[in-house]
mmCIF file of C-alpha atoms in Angstrom:
data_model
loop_
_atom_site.group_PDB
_atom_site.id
_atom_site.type_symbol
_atom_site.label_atom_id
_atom_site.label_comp_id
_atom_site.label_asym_id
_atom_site.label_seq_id
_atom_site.Cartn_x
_atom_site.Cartn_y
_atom_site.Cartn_z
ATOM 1 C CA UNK A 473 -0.315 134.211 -90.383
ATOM 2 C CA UNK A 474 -2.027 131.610 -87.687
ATOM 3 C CA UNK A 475 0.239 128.786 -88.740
ATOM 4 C CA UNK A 476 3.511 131.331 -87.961
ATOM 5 C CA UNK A 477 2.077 132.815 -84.595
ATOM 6 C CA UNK A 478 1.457 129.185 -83.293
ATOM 7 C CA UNK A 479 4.640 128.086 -84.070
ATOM 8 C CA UNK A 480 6.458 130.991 -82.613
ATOM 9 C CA UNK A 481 4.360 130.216 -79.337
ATOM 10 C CA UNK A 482 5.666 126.714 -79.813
ATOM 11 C CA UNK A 483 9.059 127.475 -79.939
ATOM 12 C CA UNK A 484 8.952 130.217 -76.971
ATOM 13 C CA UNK A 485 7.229 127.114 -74.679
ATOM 14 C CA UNK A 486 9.719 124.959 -75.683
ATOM 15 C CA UNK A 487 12.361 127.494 -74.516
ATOM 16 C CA UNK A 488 11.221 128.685 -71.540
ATOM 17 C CA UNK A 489 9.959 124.532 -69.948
ATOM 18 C CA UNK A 490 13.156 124.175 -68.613
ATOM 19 C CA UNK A 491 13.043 127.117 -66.710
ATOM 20 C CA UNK A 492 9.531 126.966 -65.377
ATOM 21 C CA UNK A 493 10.656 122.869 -64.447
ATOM 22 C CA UNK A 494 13.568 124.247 -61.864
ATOM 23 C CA UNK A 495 11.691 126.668 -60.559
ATOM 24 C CA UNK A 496 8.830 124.822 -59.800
ATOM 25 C CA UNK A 497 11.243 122.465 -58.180
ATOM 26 C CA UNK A 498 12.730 125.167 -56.334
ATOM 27 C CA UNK A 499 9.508 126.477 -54.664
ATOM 28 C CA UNK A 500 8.640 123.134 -53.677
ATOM 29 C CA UNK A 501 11.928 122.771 -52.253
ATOM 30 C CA UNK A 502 11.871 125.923 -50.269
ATOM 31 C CA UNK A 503 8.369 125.127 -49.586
ATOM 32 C CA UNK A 504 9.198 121.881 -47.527
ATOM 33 C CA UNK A 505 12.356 123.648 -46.029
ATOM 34 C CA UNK A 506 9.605 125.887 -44.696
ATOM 35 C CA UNK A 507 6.745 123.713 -43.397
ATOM 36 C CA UNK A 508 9.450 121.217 -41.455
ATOM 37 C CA UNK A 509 10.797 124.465 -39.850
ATOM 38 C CA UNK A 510 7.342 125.664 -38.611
ATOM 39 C CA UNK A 511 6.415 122.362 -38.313
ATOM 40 C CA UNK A 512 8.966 120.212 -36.039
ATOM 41 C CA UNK A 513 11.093 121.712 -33.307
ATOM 42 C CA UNK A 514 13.627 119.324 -33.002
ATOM 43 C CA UNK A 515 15.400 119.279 -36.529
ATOM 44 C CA UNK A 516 17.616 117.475 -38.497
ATOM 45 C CA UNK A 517 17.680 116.436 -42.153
ATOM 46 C CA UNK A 518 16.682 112.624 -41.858
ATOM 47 C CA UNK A 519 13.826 114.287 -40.139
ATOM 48 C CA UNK A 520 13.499 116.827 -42.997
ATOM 49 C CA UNK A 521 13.144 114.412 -45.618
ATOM 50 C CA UNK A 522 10.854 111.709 -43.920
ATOM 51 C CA UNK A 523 8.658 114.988 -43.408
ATOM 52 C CA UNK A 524 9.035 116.208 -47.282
ATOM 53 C CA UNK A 525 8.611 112.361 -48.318
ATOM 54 C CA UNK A 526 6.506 110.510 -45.871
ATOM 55 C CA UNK A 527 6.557 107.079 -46.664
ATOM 56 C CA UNK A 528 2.804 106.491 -45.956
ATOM 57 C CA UNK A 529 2.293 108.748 -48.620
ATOM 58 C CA UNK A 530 4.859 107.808 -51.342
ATOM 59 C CA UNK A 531 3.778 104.101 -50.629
ATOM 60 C CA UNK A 532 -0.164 104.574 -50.897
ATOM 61 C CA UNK A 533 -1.966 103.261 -54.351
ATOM 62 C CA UNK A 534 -3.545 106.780 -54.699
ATOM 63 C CA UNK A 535 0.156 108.124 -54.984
ATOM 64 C CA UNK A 536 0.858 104.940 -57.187
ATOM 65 C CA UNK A 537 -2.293 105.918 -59.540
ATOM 66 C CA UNK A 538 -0.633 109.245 -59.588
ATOM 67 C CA UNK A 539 2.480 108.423 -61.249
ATOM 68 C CA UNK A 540 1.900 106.045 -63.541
ATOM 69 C CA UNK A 541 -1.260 108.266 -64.719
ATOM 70 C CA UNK A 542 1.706 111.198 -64.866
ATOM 71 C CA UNK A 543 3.590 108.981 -66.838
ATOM 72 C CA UNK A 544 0.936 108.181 -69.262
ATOM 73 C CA UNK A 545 -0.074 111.824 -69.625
ATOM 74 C CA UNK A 546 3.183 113.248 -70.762
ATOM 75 C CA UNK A 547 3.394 111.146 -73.229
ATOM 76 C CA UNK A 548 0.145 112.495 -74.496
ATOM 77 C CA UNK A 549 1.042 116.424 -73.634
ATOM 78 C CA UNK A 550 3.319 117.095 -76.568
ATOM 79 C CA UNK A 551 0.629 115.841 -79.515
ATOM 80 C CA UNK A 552 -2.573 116.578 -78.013
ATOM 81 C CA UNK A 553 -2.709 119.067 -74.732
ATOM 82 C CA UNK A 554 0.107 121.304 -75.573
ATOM 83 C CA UNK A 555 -0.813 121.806 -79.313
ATOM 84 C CA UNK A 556 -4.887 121.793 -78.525
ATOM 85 C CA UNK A 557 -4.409 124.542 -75.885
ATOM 86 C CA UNK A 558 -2.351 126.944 -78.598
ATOM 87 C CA UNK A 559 -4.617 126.311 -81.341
ATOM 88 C CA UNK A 560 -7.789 127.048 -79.139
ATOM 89 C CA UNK A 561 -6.600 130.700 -77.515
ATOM 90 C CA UNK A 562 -4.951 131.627 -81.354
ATOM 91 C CA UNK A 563 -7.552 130.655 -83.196
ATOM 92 C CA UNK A 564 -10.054 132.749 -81.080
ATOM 93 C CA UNK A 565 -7.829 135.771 -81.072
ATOM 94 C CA UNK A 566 -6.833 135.690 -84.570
ATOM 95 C CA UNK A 567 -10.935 135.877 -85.464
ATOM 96 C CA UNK A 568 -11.136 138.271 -82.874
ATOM 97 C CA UNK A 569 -8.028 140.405 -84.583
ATOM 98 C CA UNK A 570 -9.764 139.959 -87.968
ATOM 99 C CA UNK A 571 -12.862 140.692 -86.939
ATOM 100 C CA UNK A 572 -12.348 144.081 -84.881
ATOM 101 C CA UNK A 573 -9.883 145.368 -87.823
ATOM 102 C CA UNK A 574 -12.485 144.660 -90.756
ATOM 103 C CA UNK A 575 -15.040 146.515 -87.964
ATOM 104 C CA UNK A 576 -13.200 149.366 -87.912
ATOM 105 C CA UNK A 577 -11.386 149.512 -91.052
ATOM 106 C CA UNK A 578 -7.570 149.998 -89.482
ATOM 107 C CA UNK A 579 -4.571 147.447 -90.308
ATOM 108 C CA UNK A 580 -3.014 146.068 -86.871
ATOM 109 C CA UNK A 581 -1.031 146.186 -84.894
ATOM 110 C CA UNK A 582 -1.176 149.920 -83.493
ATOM 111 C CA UNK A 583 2.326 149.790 -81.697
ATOM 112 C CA UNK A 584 4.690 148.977 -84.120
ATOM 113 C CA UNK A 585 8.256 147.199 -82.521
ATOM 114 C CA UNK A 586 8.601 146.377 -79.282
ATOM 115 C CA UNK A 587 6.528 147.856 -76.622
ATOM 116 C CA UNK A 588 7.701 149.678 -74.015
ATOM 117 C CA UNK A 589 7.616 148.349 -70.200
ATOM 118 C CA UNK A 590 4.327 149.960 -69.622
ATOM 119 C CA UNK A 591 2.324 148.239 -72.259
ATOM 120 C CA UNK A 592 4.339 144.698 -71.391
ATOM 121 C CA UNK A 593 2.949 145.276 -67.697
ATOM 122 C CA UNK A 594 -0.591 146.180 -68.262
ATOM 123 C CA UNK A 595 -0.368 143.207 -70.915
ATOM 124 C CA UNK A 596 0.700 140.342 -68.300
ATOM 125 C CA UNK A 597 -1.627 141.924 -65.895
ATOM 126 C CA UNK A 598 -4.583 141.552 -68.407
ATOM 127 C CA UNK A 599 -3.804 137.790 -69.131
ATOM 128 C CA UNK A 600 -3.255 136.737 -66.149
ATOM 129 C CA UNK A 601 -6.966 138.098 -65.256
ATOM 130 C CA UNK A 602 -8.584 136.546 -67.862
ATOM 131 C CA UNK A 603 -6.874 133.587 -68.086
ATOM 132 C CA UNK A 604 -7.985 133.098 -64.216
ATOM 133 C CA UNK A 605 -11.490 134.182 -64.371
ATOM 134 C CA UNK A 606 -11.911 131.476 -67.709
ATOM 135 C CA UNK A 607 -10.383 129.312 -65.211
ATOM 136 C CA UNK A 608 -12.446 129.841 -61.966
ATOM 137 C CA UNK A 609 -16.083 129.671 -64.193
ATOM 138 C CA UNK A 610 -15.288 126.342 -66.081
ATOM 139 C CA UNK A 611 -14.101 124.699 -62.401
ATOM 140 C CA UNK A 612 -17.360 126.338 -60.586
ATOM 141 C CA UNK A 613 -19.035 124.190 -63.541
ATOM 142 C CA UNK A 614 -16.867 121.267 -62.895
ATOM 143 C CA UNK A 615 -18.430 120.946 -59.604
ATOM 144 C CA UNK A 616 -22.309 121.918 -60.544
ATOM 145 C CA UNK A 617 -22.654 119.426 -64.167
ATOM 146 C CA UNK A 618 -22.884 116.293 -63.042
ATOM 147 C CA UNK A 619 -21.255 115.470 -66.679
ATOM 148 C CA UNK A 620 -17.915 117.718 -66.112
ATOM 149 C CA UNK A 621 -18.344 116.325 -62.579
ATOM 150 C CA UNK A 622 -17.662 112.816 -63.619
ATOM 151 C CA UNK A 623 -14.401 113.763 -65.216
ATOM 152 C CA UNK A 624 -13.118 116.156 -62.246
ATOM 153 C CA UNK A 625 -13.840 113.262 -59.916
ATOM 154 C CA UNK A 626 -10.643 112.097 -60.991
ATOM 155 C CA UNK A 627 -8.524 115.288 -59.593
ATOM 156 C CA UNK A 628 -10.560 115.021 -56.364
ATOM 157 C CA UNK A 629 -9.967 111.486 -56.380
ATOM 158 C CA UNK A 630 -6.288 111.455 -55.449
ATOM 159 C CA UNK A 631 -6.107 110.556 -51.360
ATOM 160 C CA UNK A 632 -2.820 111.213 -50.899
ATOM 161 C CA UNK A 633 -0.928 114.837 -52.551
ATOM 162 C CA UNK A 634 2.168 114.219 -53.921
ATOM 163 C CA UNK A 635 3.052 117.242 -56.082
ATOM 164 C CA UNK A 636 2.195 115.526 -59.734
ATOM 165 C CA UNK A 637 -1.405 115.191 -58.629
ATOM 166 C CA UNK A 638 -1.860 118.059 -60.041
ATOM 167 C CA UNK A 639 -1.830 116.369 -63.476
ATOM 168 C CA UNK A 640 -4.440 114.097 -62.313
ATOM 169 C CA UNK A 641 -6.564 115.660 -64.905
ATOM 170 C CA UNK A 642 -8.701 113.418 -67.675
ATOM 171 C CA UNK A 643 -7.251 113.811 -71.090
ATOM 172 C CA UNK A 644 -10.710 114.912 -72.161
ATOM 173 C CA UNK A 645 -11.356 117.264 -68.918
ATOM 174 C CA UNK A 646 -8.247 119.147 -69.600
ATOM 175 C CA UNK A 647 -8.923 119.549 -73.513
ATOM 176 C CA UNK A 648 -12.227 120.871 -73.041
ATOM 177 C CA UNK A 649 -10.595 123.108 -70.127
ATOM 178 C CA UNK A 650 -8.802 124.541 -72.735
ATOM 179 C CA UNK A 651 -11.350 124.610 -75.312
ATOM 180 C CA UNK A 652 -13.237 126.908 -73.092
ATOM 181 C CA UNK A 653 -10.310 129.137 -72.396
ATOM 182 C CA UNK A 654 -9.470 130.017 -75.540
ATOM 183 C CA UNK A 655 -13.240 131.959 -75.517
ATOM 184 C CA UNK A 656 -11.870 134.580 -72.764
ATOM 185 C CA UNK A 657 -8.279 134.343 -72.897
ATOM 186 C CA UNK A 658 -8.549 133.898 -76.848
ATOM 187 C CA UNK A 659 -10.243 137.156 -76.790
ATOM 188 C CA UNK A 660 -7.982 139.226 -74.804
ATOM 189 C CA UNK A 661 -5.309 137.525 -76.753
ATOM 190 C CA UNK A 662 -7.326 138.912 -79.938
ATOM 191 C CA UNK A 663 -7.723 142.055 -78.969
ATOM 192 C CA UNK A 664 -3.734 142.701 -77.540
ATOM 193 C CA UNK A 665 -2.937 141.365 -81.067
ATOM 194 C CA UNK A 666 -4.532 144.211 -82.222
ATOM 195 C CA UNK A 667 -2.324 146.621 -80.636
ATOM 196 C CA UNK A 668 1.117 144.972 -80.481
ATOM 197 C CA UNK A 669 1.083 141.466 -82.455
ATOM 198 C CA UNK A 670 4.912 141.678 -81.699
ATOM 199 C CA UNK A 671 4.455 141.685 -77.689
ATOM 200 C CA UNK A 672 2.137 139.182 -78.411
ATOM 201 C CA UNK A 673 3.976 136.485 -79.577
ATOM 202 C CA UNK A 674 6.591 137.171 -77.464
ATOM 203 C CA UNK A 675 5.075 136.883 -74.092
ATOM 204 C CA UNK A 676 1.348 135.019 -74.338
ATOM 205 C CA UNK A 677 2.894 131.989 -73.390
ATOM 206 C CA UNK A 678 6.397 132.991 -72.347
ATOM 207 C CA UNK A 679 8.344 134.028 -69.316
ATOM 208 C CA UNK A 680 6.099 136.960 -68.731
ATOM 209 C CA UNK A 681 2.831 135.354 -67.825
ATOM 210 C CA UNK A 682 3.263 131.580 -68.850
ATOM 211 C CA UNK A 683 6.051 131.066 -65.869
ATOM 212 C CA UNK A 684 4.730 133.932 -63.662
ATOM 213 C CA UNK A 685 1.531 132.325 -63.461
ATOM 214 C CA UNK A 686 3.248 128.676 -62.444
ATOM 215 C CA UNK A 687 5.214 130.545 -60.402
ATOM 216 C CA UNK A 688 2.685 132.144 -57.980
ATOM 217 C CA UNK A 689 0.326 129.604 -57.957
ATOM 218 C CA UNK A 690 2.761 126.911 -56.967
ATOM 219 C CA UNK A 691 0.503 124.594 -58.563
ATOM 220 C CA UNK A 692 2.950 121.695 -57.306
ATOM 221 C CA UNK A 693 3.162 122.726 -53.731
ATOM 222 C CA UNK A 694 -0.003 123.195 -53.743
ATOM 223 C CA UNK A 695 -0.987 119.882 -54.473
ATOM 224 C CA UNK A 696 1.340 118.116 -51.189
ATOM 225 C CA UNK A 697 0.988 118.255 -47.717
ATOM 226 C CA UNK A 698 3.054 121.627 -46.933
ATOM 227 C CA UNK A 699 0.713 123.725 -45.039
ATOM 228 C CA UNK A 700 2.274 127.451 -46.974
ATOM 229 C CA UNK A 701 -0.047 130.489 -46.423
ATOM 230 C CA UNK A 702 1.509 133.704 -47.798
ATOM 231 C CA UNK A 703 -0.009 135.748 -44.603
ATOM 232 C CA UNK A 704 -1.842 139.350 -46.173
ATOM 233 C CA UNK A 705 -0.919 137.959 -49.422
ATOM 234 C CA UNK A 706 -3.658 135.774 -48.951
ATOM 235 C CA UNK A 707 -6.467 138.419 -49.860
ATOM 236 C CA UNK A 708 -4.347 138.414 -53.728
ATOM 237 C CA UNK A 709 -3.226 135.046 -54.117
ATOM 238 C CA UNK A 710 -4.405 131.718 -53.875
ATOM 239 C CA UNK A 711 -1.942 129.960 -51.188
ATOM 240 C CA UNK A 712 -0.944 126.295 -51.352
ATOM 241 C CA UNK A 713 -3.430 125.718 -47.824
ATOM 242 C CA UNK A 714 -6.225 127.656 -49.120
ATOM 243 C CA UNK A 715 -6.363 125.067 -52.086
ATOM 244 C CA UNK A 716 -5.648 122.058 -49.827
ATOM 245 C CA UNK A 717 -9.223 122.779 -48.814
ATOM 246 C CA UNK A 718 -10.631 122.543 -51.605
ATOM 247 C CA UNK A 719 -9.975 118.922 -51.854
ATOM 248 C CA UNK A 720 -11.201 117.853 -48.278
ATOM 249 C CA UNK A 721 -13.641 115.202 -47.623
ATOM 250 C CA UNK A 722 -15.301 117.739 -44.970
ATOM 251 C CA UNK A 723 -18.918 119.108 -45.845
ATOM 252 C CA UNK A 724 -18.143 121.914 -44.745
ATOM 253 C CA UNK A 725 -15.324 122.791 -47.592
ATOM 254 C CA UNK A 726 -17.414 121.424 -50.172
ATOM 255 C CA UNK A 727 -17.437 123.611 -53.212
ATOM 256 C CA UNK A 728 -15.453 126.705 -51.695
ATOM 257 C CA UNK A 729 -11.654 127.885 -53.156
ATOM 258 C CA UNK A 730 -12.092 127.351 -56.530
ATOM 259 C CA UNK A 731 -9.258 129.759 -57.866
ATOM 260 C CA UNK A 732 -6.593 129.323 -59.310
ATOM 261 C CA UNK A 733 -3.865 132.328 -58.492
ATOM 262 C CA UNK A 734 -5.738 134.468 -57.280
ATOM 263 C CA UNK A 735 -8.124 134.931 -54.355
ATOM 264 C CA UNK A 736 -10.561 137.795 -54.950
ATOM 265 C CA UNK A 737 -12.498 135.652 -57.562
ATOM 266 C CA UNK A 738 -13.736 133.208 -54.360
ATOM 267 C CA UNK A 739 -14.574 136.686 -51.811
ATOM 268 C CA UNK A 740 -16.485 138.326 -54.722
ATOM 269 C CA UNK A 741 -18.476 135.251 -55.497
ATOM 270 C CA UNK A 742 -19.057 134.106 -52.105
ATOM 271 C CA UNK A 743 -16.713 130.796 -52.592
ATOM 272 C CA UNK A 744 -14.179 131.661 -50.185
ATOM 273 C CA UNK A 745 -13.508 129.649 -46.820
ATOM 274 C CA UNK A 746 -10.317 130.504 -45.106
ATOM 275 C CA UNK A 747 -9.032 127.446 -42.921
ATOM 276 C CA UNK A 748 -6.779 127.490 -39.405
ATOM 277 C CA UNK A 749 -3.169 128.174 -39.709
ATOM 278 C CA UNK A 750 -2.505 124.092 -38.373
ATOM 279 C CA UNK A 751 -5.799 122.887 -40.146
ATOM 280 C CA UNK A 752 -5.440 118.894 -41.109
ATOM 281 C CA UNK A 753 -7.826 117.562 -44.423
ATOM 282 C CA UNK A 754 -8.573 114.414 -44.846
ATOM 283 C CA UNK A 755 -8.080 114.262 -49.093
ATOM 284 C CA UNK A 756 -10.316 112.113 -51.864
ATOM 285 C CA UNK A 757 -14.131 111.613 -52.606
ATOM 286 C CA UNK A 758 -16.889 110.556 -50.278
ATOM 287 C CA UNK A 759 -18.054 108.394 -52.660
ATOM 288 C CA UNK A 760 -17.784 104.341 -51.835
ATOM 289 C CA UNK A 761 -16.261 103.978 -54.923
ATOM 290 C CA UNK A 762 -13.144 106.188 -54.614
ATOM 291 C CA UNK A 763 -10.668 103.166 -54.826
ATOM 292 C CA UNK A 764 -12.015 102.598 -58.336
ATOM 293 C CA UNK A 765 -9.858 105.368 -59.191
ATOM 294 C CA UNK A 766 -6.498 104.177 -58.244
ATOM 295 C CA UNK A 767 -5.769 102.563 -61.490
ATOM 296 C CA UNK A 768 -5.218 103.225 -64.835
ATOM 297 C CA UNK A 769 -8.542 101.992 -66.091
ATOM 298 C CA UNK A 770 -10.428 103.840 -63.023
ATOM 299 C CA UNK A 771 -8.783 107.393 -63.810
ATOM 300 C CA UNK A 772 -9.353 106.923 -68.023
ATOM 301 C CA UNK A 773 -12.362 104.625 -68.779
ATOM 302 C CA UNK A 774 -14.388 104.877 -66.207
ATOM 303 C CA UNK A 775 -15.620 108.436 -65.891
ATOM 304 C CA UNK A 776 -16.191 108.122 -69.520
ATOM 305 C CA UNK A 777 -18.362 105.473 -68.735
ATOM 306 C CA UNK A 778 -20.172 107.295 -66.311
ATOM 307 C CA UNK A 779 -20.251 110.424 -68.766
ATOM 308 C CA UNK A 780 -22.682 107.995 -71.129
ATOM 309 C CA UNK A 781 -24.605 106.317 -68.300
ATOM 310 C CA UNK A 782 -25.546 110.187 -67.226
ATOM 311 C CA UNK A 783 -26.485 110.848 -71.112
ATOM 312 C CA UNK A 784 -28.137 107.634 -71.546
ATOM 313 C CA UNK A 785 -30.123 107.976 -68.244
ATOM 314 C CA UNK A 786 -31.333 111.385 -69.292
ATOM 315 C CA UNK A 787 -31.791 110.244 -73.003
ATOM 316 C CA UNK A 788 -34.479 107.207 -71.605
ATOM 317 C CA UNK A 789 -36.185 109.908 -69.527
ATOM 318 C CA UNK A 790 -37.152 111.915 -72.372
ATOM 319 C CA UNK A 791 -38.393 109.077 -74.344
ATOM 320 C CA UNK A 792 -40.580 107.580 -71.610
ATOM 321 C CA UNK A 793 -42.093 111.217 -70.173
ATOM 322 C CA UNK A 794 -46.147 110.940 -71.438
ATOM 323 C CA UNK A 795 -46.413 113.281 -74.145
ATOM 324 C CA UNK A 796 -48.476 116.123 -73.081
ATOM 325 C CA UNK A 797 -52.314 116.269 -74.157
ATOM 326 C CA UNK A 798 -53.231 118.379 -76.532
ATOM 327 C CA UNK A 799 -56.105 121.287 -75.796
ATOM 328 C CA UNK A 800 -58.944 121.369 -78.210
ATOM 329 C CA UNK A 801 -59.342 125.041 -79.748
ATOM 330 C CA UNK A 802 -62.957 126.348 -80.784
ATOM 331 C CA UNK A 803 -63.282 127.215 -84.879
ATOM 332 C CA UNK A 804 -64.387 130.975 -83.445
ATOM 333 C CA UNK A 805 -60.734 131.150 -81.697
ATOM 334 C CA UNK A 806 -58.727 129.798 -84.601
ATOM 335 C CA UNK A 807 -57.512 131.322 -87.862
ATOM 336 C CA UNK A 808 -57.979 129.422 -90.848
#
């Protein structure tokens, strides 16, 4: 049963990529139409596209780092991310399905056939919550574990947005990103497979909250200069600005705008920081070291590296603390 739900997923991804590619492309398309209109008064389209592809940008070695480490990464995606991520979220919610129907002694699903509009609705709604919430806690702990931290570093490390930073994600960050989300979104997964298995593997990772999710988050445009706020929107979803803050070099955005689509998650847990309409960021780390991360090596071996000098550090600690001294105990206080 596992092995035939994961490969339906498989093939409904594999259907619906194209799709989510063009209109990802699209949004970032309309996105720069956009920002050069609000941006530049006098207009023209050789102006357009030196302000959708600066040349600063496309020629600096942090966008450099970002393609080839793009390049790399997609090659990886189809035997190790893509695959992982599946397993992970079915494999939680088919021991979640098992476990609830032995509970309560009823054979699943509840809705047999397709499920009616209602039930699809309330469905996307539900995954798209938890698959944001998993998202927000495990990037809250990105930035508070110095161990996660050294992996993350290489997202923030990026000095330059060019749309594919985005991916700038370590190969091990993003599988244990996914490890983690098959916990919550594994168990809402379980628990819908308990009422409609059918709507289930139809639309988990298909056109009904797979794309919608890439779609409003605009993950790409996100991840580029184009200052795009969606105006009262803004107190749902995450806008493209809102996130550019997130990766500023200021203090004073340190740690705030962790969501991913939507916004509430930051106001309810106090995360939030809402920049100017025209607000510049300066991108990358504070750290000295940030141009060790504009190469291959820099973005896969060396936060690895790091990882073991943190768990080597703490591992000498322990062995060199003074062991405490032990209390004497009188023979009246003792039991023999």
């Amino acid at each position: 049963m596992l092995d035939d739900l994961v490969g339906k997923i498989l093939d409904k991804i594999s259907g619906t990529s194209l799709l989510a590619t063009g209109l990802l492309l699209l949004t970032a398309l309309v996105s720069a139409l956009v920002a050069y209109w609000r941006t530049v008064e006098e207009k023209s389209w050789k102006e357009f596209f030196e302000f959708a592809i600066p040349h600063e940008v496309i020629t600096h070695p942090s966008a450099k780092a970002d393609l080839l480490f793009w390049v790399t990464k997609k090659a990886l995606m189809p035997f190790l991310m893509l695959p992982a991520g599946i397993v992970f979220v079915t494999a939680v919610g088919y021991g979640t399905n098992c476990l609830f129907s032995t509970l309560f002694q009823f054979q699943p699903p509840l809705i047999e056939g397709p499920a009616g509009p209602v039930t699809v609705l309330i469905f996307t709604i539900t995954m798209l919550l938890a698959y944001d919430i998993s998202y927000y806690l495990y990037h809250v702990a990105q930035h508070r574990y110095p161990l996660l931290w050294e992996l993350h570093k290489v997202h923030h490390s990026a000095e330059v947005m060019v749309g594919i930073t985005k991916d700038r994600v370590h190969p091990l960050d993003e599988l244990m990103n996914r490890a983690w989300d098959g916990l919550i979104v594994g168990f809402c997964f379980g628990i819908w497979s308990l009422v409609s298995l059918n709507l289930v593997e139809l639309t988990v990772f298909g056109v009904n909250v797979y794309v919608m999710r890439n779609i409003l988050m605009m993950d790409f445009v996100r991840h580029t200069h184009f200052k795009i706020s969606f105006g009262p929107l803004n107190n749902l979803i995450l806008c493209p600005h809102w996130h550019q803050l997130h990766h500023s070099t200021d203090p004073r955005h340190y740690d705030k705008n962790f969501g991913l689509l939507f916004s509430f998650w930051d106001r309810l847990f106090g995360t939030l920081c809402v920049p100017r309409p025209d607000e510049d960021f300066k991108f990358g780390l504070v750290d000295r070291d940030v141009r060790d991360y504009q190469s291959l090596a820099g973005l896969y071996v060396m936060p690895l590296k790091r990882m073991w000098g943190h768990i080597a550090k703490r591992f000498r600690a322990r062995r060199l603390r003074p062991a405490k001294p032990r209390t004497s105990q009188s023979s009246e206080g003792t039991r023999p």
